[in-house]
Coordinates of C-alpha atoms and ligand atoms in Angstrom, one line a residue:
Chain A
X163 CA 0.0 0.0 0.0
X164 CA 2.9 2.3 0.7
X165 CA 4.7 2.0 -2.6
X166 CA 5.1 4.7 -5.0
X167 CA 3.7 4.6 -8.4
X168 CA 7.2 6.5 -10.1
X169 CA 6.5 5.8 -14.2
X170 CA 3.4 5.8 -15.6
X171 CA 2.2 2.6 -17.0
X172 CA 1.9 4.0 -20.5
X173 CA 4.0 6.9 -22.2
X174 CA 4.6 7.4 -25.3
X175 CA 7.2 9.8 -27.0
X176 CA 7.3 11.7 -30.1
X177 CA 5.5 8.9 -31.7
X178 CA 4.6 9.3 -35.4
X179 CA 3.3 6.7 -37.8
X180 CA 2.5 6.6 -41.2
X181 CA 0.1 4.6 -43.5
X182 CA 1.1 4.3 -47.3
X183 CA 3.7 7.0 -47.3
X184 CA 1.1 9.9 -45.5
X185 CA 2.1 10.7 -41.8
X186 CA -0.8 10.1 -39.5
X187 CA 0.3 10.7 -36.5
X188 CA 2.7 13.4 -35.9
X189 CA 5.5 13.6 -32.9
X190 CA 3.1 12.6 -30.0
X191 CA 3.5 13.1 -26.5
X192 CA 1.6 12.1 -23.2
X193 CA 1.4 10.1 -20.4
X194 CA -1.8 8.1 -19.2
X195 CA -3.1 7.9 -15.6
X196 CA -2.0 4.9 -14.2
X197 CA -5.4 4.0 -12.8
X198 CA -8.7 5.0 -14.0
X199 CA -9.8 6.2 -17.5
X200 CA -7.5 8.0 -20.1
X201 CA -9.4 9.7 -22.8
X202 CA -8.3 9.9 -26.6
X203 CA -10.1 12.5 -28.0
X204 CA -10.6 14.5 -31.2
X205 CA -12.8 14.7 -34.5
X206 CA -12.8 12.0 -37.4
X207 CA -9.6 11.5 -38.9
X208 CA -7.3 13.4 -36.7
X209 CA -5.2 10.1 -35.5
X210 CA -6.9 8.6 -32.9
X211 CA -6.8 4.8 -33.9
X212 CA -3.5 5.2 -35.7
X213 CA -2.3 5.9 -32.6
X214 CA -3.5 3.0 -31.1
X215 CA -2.3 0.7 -33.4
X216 CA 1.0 2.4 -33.9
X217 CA 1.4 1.8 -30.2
X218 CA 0.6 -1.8 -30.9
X219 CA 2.9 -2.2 -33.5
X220 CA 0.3 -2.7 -36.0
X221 CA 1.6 -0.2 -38.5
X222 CA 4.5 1.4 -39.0
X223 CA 6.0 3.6 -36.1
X224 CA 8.7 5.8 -34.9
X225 CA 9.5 7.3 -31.4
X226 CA 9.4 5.5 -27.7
X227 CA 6.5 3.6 -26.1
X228 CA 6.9 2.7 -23.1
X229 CA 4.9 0.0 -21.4
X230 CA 5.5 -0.3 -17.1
X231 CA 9.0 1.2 -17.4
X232 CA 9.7 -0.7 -20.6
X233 CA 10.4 0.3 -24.1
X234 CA 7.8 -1.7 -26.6
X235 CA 8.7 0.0 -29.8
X236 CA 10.8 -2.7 -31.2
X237 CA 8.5 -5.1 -30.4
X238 CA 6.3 -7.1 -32.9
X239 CA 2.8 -6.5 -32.0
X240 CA 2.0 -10.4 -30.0
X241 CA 5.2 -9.8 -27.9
X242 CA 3.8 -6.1 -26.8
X243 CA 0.5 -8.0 -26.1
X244 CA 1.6 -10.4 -23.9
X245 CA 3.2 -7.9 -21.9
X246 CA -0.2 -7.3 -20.4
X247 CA -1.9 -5.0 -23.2
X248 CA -5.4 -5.6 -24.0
X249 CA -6.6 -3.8 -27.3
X250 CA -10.3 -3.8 -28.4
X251 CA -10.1 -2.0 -31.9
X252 CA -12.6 -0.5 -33.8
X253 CA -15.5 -1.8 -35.3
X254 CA -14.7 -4.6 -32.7
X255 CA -13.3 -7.4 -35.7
X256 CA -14.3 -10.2 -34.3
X257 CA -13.6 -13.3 -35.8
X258 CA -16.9 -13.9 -37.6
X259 CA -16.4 -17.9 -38.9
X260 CA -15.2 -18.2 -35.4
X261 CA -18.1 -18.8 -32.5
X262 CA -18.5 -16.5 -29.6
X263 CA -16.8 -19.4 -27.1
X264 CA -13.7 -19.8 -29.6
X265 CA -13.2 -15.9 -30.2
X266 CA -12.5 -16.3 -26.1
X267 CA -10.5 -19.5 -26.2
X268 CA -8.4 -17.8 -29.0
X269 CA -8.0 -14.5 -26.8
X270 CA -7.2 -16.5 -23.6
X271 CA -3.8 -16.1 -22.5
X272 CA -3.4 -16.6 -18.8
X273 CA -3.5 -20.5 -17.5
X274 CA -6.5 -18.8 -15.4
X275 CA -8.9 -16.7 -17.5
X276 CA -11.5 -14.4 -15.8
X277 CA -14.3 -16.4 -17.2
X278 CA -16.3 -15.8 -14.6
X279 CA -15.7 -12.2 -14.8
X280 CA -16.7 -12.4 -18.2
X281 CA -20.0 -14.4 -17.2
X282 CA -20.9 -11.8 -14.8
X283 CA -20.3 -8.6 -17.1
X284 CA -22.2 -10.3 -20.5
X285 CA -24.3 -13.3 -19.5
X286 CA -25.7 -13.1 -22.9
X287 CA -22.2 -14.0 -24.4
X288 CA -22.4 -17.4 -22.3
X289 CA -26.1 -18.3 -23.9
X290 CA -24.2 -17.7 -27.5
X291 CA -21.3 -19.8 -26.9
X292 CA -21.7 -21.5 -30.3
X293 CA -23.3 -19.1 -31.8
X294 CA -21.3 -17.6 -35.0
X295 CA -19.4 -14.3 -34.2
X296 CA -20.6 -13.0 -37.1
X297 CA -24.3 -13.8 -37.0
X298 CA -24.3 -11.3 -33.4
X299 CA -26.0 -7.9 -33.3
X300 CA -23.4 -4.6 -33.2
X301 CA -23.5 -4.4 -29.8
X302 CA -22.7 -8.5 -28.6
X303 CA -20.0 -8.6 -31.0
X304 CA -18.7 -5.5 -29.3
X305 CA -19.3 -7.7 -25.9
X306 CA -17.0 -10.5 -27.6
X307 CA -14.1 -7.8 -28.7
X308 CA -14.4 -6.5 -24.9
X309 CA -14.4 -10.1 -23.7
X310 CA -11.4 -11.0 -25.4
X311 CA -9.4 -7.9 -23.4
X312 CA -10.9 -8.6 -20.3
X313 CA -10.6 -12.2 -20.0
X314 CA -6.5 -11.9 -19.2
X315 CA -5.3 -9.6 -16.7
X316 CA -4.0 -7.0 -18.3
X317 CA -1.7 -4.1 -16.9
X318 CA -3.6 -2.0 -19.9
X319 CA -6.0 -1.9 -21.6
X320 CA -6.2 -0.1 -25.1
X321 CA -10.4 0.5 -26.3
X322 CA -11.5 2.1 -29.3
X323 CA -14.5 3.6 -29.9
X324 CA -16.3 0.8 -28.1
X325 CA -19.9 2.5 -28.7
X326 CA -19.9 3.4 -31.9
X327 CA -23.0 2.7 -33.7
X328 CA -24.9 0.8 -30.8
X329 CA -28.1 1.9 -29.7
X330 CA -28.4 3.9 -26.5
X331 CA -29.2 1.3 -24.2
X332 CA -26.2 -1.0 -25.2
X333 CA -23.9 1.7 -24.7
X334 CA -24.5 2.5 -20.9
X335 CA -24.0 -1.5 -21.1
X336 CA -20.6 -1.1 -22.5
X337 CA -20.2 2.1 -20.6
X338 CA -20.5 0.1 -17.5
X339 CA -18.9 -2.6 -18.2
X340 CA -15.5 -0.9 -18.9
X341 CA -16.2 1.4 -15.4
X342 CA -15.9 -1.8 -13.9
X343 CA -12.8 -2.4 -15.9
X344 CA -11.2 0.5 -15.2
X345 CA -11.6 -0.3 -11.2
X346 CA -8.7 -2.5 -12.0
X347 CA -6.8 -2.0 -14.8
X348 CA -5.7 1.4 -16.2
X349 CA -7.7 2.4 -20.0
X350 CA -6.8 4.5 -22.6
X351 CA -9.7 5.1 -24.4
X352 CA -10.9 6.8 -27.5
X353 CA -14.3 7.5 -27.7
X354 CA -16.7 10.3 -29.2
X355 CA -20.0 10.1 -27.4
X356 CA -18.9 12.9 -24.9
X357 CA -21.7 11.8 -21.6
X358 CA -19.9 8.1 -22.0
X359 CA -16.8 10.3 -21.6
X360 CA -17.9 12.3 -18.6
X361 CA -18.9 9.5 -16.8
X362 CA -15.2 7.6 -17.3
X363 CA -12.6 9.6 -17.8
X364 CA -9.9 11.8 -15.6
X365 CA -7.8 12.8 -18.1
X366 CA -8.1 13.6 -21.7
X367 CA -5.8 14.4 -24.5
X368 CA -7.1 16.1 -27.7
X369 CA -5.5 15.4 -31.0
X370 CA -5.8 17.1 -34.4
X371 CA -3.9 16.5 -37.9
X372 CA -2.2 13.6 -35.6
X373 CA -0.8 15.9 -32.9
X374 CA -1.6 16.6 -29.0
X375 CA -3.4 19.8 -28.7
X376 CA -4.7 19.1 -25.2
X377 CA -3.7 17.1 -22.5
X378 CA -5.1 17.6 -19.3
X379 CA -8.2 17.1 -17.0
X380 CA -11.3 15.4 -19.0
X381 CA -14.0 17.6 -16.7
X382 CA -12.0 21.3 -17.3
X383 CA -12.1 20.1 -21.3
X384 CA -15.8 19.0 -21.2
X385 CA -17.1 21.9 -18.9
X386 CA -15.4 24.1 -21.3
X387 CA -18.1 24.3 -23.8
X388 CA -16.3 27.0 -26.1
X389 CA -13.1 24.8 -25.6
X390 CA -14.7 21.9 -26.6
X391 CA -16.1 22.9 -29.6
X392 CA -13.1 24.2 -30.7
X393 CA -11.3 20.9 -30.4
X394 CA -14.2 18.3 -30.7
X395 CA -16.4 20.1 -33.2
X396 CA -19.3 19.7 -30.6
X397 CA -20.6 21.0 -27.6
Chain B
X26 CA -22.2 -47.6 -68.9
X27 CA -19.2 -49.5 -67.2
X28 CA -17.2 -46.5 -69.6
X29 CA -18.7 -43.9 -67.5
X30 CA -18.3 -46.0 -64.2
X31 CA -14.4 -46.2 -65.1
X32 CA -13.8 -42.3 -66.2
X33 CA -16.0 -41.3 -63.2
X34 CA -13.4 -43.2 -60.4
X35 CA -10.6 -42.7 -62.3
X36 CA -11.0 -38.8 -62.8
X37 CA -11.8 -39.3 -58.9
X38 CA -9.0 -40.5 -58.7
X39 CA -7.0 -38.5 -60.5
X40 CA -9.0 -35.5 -58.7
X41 CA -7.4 -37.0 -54.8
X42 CA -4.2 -36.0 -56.5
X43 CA -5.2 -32.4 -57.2
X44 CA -6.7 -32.2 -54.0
X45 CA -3.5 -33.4 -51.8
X46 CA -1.3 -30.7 -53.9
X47 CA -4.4 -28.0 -53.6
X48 CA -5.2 -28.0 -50.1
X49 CA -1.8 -27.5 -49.4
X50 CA -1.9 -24.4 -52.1
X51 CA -5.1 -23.3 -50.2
X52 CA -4.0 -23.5 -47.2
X53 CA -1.1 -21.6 -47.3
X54 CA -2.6 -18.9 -49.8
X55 CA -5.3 -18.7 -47.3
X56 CA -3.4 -17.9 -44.1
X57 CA -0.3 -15.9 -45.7
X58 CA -1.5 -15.0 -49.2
X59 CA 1.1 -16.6 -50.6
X60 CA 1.2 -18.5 -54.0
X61 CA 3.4 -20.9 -53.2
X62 CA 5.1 -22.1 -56.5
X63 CA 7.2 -24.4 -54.9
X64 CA 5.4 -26.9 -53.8
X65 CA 5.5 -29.0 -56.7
X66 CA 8.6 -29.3 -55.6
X67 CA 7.7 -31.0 -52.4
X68 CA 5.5 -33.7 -54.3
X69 CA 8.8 -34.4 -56.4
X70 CA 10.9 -35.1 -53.6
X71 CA 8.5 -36.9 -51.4
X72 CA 8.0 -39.2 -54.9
X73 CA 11.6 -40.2 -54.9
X74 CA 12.3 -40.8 -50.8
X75 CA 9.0 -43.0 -51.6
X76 CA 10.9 -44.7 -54.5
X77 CA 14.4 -44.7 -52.6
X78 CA 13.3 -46.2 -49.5
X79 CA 11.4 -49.2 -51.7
X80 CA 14.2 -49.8 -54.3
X81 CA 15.9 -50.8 -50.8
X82 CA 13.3 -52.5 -49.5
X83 CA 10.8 -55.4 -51.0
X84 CA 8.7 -53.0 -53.6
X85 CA 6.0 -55.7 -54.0
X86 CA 5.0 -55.6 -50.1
X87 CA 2.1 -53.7 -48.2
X88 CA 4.7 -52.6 -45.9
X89 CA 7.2 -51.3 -48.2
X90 CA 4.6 -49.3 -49.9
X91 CA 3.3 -47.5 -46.4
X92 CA 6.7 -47.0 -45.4
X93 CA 7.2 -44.9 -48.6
X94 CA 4.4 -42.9 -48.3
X95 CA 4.8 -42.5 -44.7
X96 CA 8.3 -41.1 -45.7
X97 CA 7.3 -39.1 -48.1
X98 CA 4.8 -37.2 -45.8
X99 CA 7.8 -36.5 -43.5
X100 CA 10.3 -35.7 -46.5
X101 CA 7.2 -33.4 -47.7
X102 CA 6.8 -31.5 -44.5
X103 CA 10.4 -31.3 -43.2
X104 CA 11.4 -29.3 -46.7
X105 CA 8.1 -27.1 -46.4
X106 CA 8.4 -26.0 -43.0
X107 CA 12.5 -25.3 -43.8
X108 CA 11.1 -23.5 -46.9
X109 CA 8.8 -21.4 -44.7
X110 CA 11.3 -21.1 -42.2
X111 CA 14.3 -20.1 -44.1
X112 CA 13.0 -18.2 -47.1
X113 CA 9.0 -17.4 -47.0
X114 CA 9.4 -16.0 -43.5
X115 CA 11.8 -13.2 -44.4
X116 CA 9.5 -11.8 -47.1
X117 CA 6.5 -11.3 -45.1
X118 CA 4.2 -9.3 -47.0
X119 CA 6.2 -8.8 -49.9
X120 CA 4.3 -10.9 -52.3
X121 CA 6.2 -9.9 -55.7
X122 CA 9.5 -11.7 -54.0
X123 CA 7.6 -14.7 -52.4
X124 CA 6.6 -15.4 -55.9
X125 CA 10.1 -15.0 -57.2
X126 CA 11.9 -17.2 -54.9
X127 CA 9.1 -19.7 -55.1
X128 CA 9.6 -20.0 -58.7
X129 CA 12.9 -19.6 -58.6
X130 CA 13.0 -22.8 -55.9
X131 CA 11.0 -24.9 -58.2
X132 CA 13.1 -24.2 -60.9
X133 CA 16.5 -25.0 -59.3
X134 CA 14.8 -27.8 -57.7
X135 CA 13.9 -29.7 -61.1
X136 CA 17.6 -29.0 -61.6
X137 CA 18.9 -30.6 -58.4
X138 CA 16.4 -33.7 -59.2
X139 CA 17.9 -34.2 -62.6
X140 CA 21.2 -33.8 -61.4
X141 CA 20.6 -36.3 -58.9
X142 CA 18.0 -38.8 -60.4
X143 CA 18.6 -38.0 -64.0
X144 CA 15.9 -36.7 -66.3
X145 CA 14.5 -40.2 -67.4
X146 CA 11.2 -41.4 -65.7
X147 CA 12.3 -44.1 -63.4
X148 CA 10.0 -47.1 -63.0
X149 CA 8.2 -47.9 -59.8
X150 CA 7.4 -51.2 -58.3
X151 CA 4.1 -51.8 -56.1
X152 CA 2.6 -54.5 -54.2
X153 CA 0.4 -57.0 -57.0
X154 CA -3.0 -55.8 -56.3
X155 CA -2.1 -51.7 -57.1
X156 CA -1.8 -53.2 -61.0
X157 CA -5.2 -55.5 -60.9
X158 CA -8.5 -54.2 -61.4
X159 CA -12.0 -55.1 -59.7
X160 CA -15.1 -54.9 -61.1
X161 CA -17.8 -52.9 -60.4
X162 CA -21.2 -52.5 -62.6
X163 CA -19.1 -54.1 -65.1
X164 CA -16.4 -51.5 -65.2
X165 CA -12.9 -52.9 -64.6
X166 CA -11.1 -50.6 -62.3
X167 CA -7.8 -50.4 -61.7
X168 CA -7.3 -50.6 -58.0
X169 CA -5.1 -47.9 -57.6
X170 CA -7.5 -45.4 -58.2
X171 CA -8.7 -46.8 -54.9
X172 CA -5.6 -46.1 -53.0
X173 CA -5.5 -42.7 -54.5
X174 CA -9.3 -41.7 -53.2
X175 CA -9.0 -43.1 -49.8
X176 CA -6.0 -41.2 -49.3
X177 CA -7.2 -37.7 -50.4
X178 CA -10.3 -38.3 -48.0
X179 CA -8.3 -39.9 -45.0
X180 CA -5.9 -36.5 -45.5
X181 CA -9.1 -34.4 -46.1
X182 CA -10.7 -35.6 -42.5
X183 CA -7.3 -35.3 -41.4
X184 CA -7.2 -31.6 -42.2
X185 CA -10.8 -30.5 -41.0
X186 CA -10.5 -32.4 -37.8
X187 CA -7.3 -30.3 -36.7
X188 CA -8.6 -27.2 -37.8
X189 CA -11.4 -28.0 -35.7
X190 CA -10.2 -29.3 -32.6
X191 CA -6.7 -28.0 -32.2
X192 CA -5.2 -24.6 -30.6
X193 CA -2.9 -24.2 -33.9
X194 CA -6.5 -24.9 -36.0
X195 CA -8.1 -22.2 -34.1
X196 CA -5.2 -19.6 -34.6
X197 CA -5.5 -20.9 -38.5
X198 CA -8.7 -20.5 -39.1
X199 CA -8.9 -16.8 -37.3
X200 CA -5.7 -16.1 -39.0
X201 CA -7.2 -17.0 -42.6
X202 CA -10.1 -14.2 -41.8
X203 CA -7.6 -11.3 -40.0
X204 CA -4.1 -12.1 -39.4
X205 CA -3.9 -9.0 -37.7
X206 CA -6.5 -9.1 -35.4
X207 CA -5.0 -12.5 -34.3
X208 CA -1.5 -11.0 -33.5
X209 CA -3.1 -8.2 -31.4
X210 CA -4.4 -11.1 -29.1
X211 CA -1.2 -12.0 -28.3
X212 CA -0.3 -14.8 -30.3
X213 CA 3.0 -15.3 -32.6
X214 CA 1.3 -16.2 -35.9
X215 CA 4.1 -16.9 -37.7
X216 CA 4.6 -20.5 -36.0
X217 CA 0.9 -21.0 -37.6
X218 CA 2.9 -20.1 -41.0
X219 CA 5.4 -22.8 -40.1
X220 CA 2.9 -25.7 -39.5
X221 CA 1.0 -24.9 -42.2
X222 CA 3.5 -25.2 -44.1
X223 CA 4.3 -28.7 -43.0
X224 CA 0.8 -29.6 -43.5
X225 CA 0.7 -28.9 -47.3
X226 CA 3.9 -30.0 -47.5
X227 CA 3.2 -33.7 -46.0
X228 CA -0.2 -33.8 -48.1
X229 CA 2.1 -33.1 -51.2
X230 CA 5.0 -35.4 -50.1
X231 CA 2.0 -38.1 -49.8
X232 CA 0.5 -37.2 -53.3
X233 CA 4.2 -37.6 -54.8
X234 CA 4.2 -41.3 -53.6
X235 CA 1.0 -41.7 -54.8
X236 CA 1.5 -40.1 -57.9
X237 CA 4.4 -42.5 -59.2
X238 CA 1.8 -45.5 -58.9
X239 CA -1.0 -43.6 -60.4
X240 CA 1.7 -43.1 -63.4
X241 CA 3.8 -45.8 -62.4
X242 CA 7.1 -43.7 -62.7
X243 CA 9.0 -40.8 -60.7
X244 CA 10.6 -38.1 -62.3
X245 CA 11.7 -34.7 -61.7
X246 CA 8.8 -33.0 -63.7
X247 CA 6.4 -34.8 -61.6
X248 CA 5.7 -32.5 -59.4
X249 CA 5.3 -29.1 -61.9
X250 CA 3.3 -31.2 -64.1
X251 CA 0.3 -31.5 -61.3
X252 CA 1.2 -28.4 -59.4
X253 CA -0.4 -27.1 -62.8
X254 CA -3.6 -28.2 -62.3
X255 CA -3.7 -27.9 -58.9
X256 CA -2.9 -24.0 -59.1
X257 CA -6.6 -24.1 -61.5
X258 CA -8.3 -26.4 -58.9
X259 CA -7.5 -24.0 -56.1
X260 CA -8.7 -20.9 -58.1
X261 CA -12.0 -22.6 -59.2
X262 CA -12.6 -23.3 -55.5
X263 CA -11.7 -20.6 -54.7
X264 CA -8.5 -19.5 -52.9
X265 CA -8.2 -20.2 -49.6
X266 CA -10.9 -22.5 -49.3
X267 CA -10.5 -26.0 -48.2
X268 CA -14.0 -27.2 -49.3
X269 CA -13.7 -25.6 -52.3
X270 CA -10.3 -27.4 -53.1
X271 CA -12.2 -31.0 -52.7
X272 CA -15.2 -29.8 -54.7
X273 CA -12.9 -28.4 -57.0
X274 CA -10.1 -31.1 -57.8
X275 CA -13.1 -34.1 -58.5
X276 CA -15.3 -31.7 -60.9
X277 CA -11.6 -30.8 -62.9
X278 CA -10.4 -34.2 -62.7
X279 CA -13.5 -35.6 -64.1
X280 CA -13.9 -33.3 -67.0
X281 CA -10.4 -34.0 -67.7
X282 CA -11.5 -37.8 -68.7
X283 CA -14.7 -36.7 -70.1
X284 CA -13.6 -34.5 -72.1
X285 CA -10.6 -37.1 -73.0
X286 CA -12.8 -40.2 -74.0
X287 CA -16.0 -38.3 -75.5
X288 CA -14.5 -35.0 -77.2
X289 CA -11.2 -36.6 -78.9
X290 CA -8.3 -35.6 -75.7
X291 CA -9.6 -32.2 -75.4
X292 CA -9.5 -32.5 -71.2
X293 CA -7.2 -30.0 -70.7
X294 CA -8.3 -27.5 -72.9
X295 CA -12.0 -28.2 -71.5
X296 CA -10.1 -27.3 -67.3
X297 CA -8.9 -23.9 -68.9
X298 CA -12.2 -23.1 -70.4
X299 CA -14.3 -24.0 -67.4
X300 CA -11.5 -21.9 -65.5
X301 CA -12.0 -19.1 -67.8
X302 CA -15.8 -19.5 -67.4
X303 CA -15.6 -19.8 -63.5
X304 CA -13.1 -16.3 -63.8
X305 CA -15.6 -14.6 -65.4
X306 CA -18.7 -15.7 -63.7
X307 CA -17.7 -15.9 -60.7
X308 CA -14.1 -14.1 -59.9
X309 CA -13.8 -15.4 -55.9
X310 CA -14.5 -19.2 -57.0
X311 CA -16.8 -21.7 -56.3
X312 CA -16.4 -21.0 -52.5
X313 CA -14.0 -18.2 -52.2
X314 CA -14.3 -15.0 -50.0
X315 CA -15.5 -11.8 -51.8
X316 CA -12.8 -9.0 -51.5
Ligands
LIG404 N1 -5.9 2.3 -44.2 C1 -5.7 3.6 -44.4 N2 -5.2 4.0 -45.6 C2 -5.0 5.3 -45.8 N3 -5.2 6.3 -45.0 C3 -5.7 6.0 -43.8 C4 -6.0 4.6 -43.4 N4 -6.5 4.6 -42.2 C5 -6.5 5.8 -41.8 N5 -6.1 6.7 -42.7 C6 -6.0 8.1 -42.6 O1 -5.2 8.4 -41.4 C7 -5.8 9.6 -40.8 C8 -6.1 9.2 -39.4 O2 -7.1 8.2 -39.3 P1 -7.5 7.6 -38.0 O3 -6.3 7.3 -37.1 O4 -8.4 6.4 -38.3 O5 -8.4 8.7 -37.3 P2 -9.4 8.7 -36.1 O6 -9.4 7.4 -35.5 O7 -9.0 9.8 -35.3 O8 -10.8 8.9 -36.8 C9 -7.0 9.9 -41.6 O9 -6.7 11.0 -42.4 C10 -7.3 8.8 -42.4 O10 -7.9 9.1 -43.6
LIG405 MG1 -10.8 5.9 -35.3

């Protein structure tokens, strides 16, 4: 209980990244919190996911990530994984010829999964064990990409844009189900519906054209409404 | 009738050959997207450890002949997985160079087999029954064809079970539909490469010693000559697909000796045209993905 958190579980660096030759993401900087909810925010196309996946070594990348006091960047993307980094990416690609118990069984990395955890947070997920990934609605194929994060215990986990498209019930469901998350393993999390964000997040940082143009408390950003519109185009 | 009866098993089994060389092909286009022009190659050299190990052995007996094709699985899938390991694995994603050294590797290959083996076909002995024939609906059939068929559907149960019940099945199958996705959960997909590797290249090992008794002879052009056909099989199925490879190699194979016995030897030119057709009407194959 004494000991002092000194680095932050995930920093990255002047990371940029780019796809096909155009630079995405441009020299980025910033810390997350090392408990709670992190915020990735900013309008379409500014960087958000390429950030992401550049810090997951999904495309091409330059600058330092650093994972728990340990530089990633090298790293092929399964090796930065099984350092304790779960990734939900978005529009959720789940494995759609796969069924909802073998999308887990693949995800499963720990010789003691949170199944039950997994039980308790999306019951309907256990009922559709053989069902076809790709048969599920939007929002339980979004249960099975968070499933197959939360089912190892992660020192991290990475979401994107876990409510996109799903109907307003579903996402206090998801909403709520990544709260509970968060109560034990840091989240950086990109997300545009701005009440999901007020209800998670500490901290935000704001990108546009692929850099940081904000990085600090989530509720000074949000309560800011000519601020906000500024950098998220909304209010 | 018994005409029909006789084209019908032999293009059947004709088609199990296609099939072992194309589910290989599939698989490994499906996982890696990579047209693997070498593994013709494999088929070749599994055909002569098959005939090496029984020129040492008695060629007539049972046991000689599932000795050779037991080695020639493992010959098959030891060079496939070094293949993968050693040259595939280095070009990840860079498809223009996989298909250069694949070619080039099939083309040296040849080379080395002649410089070893010589270019003559070389004669194959097999156990008395392979050469008789047993009648059914008054068709004589000559057993082999027999051999040939079980073995394509013992290797095609073979396949299906472990890509249904094994950990290395699972990653294959999620890696066939996003090879990305499966390395963001962790896992090192390039030991799926690997084994899938040695998979096709066991099925094609196999299909070389079964192919110098189907044609009673090994040479070095063995291999290229099917690897032909099974390249068309695999985009009629449609690439990638397993099922599509089975359906695939027995409709070919069949209009091969159709189109031999009733339209004057056409068969071959009657596979490109039902290619072509296929191409046109239906791009992805019979069972392919759409892009
Ligand atoms: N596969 C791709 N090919 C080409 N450009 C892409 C690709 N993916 C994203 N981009 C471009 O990269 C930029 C950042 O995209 P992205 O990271 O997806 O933004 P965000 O997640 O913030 O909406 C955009 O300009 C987008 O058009
Ligand atoms: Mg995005």
């Amino acid at each position: 209980m004494t000991e002092i958190v000194t680095e932050s579980i995930l920093s990255v660096a002047g990371l940029s990244a780019s796809i096909a030759g155009q630079q995405v993401v441009e020299d980025v900087s910033f810390e997350m919190l090392p408990v709670g909810v992190t915020a990735l925010l900013g309008r379409n196309g500014v960087g958000k996911t390429s950030t992401l996946r550049a810090i997951m070594g999904l495309i091409e990348r330059s600058g330092e990530v650093t994972i728990a006091g340990q530089r990633v960047d090298r790293e092929p993307t399964h090796r930065i994984v099984q350092r304790g980094v779960g990734y939900v990416p978005e529009d959720r690609e789940v494995f759609s010829s796969l069924t909802v118990a073998e999308n887990l069984r693949l995800a499963e990395r720990d010789s003691s999964p949170n199944r039950q955890l997994i039980h308790e947070l999306f019951p309907d997920l256990t009922d559709r064990a053989g069902q076809l990934a790709g048969t599920l609605s939007g929002g339980q194929q979004q249960m099975v990409s968070l499933a197959r994060a939360l089912v190892n215990d992660n020192r991290v986990l990475l979401v994107d844009e876990p409510t996109k498209g799903l109907a307003p019930l579903i996402v206090m469901d998801v909403a709520k189900a990544l709260e509970r998350a968060a109560q034990t393993v840091p989240v950086l999390l990109v997300e545009q519906n701005l009440q999901v964000v007020r209800m998670l997040a500490e901290k935000a940082i704001v990108l546009e054209g692929g850099r940081v143009v904000y990085d600090g408390s989530a509720e000074e950003l949000l309560s800011n409404e000519a601020l906000t519109k500024e950098l998220l185009g909304v209010a | 009738m018994s005409t029909i009866i006789l084209l019908l098993i032999t293009g059947l089994g004709l088609g199990a050959l296609y099939f072992l060389v194309a589910s290989g092909l599939s698989l490994i286009y499906g996982l890696m997207g990579v047209l693997n022009f070498a593994h013709g190659s494999f088929l070749t050299l599994g055909a002569f450890a098959g005939w090496e190990l029984a020129r040492r052995m008695d060629g007539s007996s049972w046991g000689t002949l599932i000795a050779s094709l037991v080695l020639g699985m493992a010959v098959g899938a030891f060079v496939a997985a070094a293949t993968e390991f050693l040259l595939i694995r280095r070009l990840y994603n860079r498809h223009i160079e996989q298909v250069l050294v694949t070619v080039g590797l099939a083309l040296a290959s040849v080379a080395l087999f002649e410089g070893i083996w010589g270019t003559d076909a070389i004669y194959v002995t097999a156990p008395e029954w392979l050469s008789q024939t047993t009648e059914i609906l008054g068709a004589r059939v000559p057993n082999d064809r027999f051999l040939m068929i079980g073995a394509a559907v013992l290797v095609l149960l073979g396949i299906v079970a472990f890509l249904r019940y094994t950990r290395f099945g699972l990653i294959i199958r999620a890696g066939v539909e996003n090879r990305s996705m499966v390395t963001a959960l962790g896992i090192d997909v390039r030991k799926a490469f690997t084994v899938v590797f040695a998979i096709g290249g066991a099925a094609a090992g196999l299909g070389g010693v079964l192919a110098s008794h189907y044609f009673g002879y090994v040479s070095p052009q063995l291999g290229g000559s099917l690897l032909i056909f099974a390249f068309i099989v695999t985009v009629i199925g449609g690439l990638g697909s397993l099922a599509g490879a089975a359906i695939a190699s027995v409709v070919v194979a069949v209009l091969q000796q159709f189109a031999n016995y009733f339209w004057g030897g056409t068969g071959d030119l009657m596979v490109v045209l039902l290619l072509a057709v296929v191409l046109l009407v239906r791009p992805t194959g019979i069972l392919g993905k759409k892009a």
